[in-house]
Coordinates of C-alpha atoms and ligand atoms in Angstrom, one line a residue:
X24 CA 7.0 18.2 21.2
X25 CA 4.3 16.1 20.0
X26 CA 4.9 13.2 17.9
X27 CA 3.3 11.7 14.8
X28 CA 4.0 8.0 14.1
X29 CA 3.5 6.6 10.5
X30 CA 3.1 3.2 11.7
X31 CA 3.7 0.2 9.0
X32 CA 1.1 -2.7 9.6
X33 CA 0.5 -5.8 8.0
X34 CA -0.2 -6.5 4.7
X35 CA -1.7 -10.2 5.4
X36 CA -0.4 -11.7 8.3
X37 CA -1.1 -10.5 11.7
X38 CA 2.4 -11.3 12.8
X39 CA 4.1 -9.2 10.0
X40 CA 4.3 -6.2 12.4
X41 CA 7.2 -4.7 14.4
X42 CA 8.1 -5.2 18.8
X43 CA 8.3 -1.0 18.3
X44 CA 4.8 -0.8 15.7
X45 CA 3.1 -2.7 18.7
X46 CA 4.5 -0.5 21.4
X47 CA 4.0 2.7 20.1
X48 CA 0.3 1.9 19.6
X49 CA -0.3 0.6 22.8
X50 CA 1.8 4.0 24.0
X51 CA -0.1 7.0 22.1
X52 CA -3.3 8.7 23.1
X53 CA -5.0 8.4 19.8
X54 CA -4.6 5.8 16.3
X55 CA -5.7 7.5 13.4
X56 CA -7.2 4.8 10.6
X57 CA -8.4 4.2 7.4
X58 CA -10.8 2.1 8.6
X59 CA -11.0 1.2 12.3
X60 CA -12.9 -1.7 12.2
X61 CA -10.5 -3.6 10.4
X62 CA -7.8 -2.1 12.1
X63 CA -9.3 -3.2 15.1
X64 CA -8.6 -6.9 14.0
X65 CA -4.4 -6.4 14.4
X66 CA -5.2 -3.9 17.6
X67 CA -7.6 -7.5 19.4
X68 CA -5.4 -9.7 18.3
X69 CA -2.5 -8.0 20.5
X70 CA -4.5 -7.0 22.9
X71 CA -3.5 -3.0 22.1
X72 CA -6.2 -0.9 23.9
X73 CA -6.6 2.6 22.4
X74 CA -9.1 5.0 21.1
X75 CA -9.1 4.7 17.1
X76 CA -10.3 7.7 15.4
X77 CA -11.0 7.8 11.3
X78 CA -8.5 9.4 8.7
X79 CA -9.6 8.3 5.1
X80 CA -9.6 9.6 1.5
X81 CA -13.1 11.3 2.1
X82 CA -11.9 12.9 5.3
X83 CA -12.6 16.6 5.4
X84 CA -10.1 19.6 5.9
X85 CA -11.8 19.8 9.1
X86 CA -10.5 16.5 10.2
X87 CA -7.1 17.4 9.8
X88 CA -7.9 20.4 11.5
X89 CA -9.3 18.4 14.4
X90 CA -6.0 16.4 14.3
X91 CA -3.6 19.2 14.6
X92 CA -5.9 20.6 17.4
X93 CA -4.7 16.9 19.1
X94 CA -1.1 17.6 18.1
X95 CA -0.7 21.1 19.6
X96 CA -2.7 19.9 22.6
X97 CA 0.3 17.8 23.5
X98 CA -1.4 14.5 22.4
X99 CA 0.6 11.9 20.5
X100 CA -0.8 9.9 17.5
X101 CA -0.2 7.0 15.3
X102 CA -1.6 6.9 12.3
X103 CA -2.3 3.4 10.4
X104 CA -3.4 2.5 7.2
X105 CA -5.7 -0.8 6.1
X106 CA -2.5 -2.1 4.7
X107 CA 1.3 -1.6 4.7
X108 CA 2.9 1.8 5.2
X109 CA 0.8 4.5 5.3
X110 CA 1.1 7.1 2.3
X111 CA 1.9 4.5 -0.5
X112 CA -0.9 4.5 -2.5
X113 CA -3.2 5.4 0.6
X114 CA -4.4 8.6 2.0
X115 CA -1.8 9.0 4.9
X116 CA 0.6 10.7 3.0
X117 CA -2.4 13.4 2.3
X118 CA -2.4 14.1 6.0
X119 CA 1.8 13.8 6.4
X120 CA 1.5 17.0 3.7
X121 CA -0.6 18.9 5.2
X122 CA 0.9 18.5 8.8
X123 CA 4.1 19.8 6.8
X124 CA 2.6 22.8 5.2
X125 CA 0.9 23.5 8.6
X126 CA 4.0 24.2 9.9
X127 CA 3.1 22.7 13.5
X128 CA 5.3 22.0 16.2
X129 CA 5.3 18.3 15.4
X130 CA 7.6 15.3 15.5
X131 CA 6.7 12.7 12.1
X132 CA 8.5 9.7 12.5
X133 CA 8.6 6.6 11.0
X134 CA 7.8 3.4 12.1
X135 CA 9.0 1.2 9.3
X136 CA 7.7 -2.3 8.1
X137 CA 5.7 -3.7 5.2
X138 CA 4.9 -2.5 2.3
X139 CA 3.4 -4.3 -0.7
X140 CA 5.2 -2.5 -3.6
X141 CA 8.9 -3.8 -1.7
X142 CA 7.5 -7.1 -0.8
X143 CA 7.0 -8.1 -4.3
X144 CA 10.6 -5.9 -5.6
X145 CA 11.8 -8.6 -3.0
X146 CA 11.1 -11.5 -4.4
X147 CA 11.0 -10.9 -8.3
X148 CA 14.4 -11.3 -9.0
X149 CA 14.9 -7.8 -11.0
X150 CA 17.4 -5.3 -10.5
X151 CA 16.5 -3.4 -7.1
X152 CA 19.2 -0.7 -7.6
X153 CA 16.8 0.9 -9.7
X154 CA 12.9 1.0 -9.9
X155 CA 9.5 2.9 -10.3
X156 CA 6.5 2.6 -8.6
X157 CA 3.8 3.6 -10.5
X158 CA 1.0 3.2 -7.6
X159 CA -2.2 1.9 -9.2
X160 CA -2.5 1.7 -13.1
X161 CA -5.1 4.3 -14.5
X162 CA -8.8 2.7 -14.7
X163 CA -9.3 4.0 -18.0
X164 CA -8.0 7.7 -19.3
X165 CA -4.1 7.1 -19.4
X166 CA -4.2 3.3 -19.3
X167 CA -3.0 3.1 -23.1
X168 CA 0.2 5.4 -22.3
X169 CA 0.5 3.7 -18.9
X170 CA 1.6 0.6 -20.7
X171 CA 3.3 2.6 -23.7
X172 CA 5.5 4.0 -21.0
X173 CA 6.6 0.8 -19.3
X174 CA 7.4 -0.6 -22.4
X175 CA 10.1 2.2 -22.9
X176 CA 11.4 2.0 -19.0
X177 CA 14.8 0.6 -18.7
X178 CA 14.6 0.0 -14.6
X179 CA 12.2 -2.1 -12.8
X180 CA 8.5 -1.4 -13.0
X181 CA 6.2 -2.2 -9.8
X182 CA 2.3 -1.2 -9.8
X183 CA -0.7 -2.1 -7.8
X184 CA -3.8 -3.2 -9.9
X185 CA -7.3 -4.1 -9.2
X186 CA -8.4 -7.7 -9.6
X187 CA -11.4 -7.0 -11.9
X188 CA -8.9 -5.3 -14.2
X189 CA -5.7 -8.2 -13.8
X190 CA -6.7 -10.0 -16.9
X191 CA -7.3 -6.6 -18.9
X192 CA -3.6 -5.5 -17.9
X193 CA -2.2 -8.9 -19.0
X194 CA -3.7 -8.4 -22.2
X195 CA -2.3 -5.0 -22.4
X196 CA 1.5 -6.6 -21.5
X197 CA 0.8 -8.7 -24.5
X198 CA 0.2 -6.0 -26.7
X199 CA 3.0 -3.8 -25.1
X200 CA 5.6 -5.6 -24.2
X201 CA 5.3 -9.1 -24.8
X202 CA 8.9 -9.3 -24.6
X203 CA 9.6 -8.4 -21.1
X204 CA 9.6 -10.3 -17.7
X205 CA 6.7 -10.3 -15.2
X206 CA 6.0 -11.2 -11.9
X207 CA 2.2 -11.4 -10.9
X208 CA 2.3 -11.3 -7.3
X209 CA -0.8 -12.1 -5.7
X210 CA -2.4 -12.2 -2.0
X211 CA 1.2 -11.6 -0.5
X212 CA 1.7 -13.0 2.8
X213 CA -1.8 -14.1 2.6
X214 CA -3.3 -17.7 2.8
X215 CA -4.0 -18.0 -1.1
X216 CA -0.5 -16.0 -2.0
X217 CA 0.6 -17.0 -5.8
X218 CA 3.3 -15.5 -7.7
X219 CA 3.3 -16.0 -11.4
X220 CA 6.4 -15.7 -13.2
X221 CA 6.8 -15.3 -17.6
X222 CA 6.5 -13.8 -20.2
X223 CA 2.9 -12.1 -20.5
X224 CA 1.4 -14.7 -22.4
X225 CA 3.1 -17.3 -20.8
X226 CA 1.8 -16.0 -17.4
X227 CA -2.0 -15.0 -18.6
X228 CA -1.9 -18.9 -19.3
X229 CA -1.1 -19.5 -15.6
X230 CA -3.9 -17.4 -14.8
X231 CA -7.8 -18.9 -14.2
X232 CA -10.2 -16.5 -13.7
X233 CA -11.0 -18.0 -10.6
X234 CA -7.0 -16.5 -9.2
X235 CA -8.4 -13.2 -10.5
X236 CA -9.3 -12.3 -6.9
X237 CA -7.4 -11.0 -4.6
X238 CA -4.9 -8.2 -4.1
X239 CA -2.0 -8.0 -6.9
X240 CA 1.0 -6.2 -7.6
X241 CA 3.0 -6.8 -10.6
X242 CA 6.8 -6.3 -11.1
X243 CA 8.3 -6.0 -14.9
X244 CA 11.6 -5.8 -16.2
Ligands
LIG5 N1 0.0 1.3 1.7 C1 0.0 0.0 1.1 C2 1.4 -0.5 1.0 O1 2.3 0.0 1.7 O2 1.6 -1.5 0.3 C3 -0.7 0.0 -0.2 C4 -2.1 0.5 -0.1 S1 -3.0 0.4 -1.6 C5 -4.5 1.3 -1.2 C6 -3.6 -1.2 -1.7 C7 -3.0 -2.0 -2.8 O3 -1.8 -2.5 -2.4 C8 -3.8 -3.2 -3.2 O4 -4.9 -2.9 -4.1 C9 -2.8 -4.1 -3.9 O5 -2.6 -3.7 -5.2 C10 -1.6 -3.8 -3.0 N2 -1.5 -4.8 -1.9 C11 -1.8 -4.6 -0.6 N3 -1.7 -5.7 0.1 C12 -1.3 -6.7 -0.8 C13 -1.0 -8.1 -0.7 N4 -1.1 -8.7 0.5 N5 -0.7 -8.7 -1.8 C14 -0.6 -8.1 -3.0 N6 -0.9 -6.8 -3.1 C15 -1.2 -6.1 -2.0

């Protein structure tokens, strides 16, 4: 049977990856990516030789149809996202649902490794018997009850925001739940990674706007 890996990759660091992430990619016929040209950065570095093909949020039903045409052909794929485990906030697990409901003769299996929502669970210090992942904060329709919410959640909160929107969503902590702990993780594993721990306000005044860039995940409890 054909097999399917979900392959983990870094989320920074080149050498945040696996001994079995770097063998199956050197072993399958075909690495499905978000975006191959930056993929292509991990696959150099190690030297990994393999034909890349595209899988991203605009891909067309015909794509996956083109995949599973792979799959029942005997091939066997990896597929990679620009960051982290694919399918956590990122269009893998689109793909992973349709293979399911295709009901194709396929292996899926997991290749496990980083991910940024458990990186930063890791180091906050909050309970970790219990959390939510919210994915990425609403840009604008929902963002009021996004925070609402949170202020009324008893376990440990984790979501991914944009930079531009970092200072806007410390504001809204303020106004929410200026009561609760945050972490502000930012650039994990990365050359300029910060974390910034507080209150809101005490963090927002940790904060420059020249920080606000970057990739962030914040953890509240
Ligand atoms: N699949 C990825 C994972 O497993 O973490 C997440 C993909 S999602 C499209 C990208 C978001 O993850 C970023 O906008 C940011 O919120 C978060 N993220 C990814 N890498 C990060 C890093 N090194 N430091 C902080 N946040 C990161």
């Amino acid at each position: 049977m054909p097999n399917i890996y979900i392959v983990a990759t870094p989320i920074g660091n080149l050498e945040d990856i696996t001994l079995r992430a770097l063998r199956i990619l050197k072993e399958v016929d075909v690495v499905l990516c978000e975006d191959t040209r930056h993929t292509k950065r991990l696959l150099d570095k190690y030297e990994i030789k393999v034909e890349t093909m595209s899988y991203h949020q605009h891909s067309k039903i015909a794509k996956i149809d083109k995949i599973v045409e792979l799959l029942e052909s005997g091939k066997h794929l990896a597929l990679v996202s620009d960051a982290g485990t694919p399918g956590i906030s990122d269009p893998g697990n689109m793909l992973v649902k349709h293979l399911v409901e295709k009901i194709i003769d396929v292996n899926i299996v997991p290749i496990p490794g980083p991910s940024a929502v458990i990186s930063a669970l890791s180091i906050s210090g909050f309970p970790t018997d219990s959390f939510v992942f919210l994915g990425f904060a609403p840009h604008k329709k929902g963002r009021q009850t996004f925070f609402k919410n949170i202020a009324e959640e008893k376990r440990t909160v984790i979501f991914y925001e944009s930079p531009h929107r970092i200072l806007k969503a410390l504001g809204s902590m303020q106004e929410f739940f200026p009561e609760k702990n945050i972490v502000v993780c930012r650039e994990l594993t990365k050359i300029y990674e910060t974390v910034y721990r507080g209150k809101p306000d005490e963090v927002a005044k940790k904060i420059t706007p020249e920080q606000v860039k970057g990739e962030f995940v914040l953890v509240i409890f």
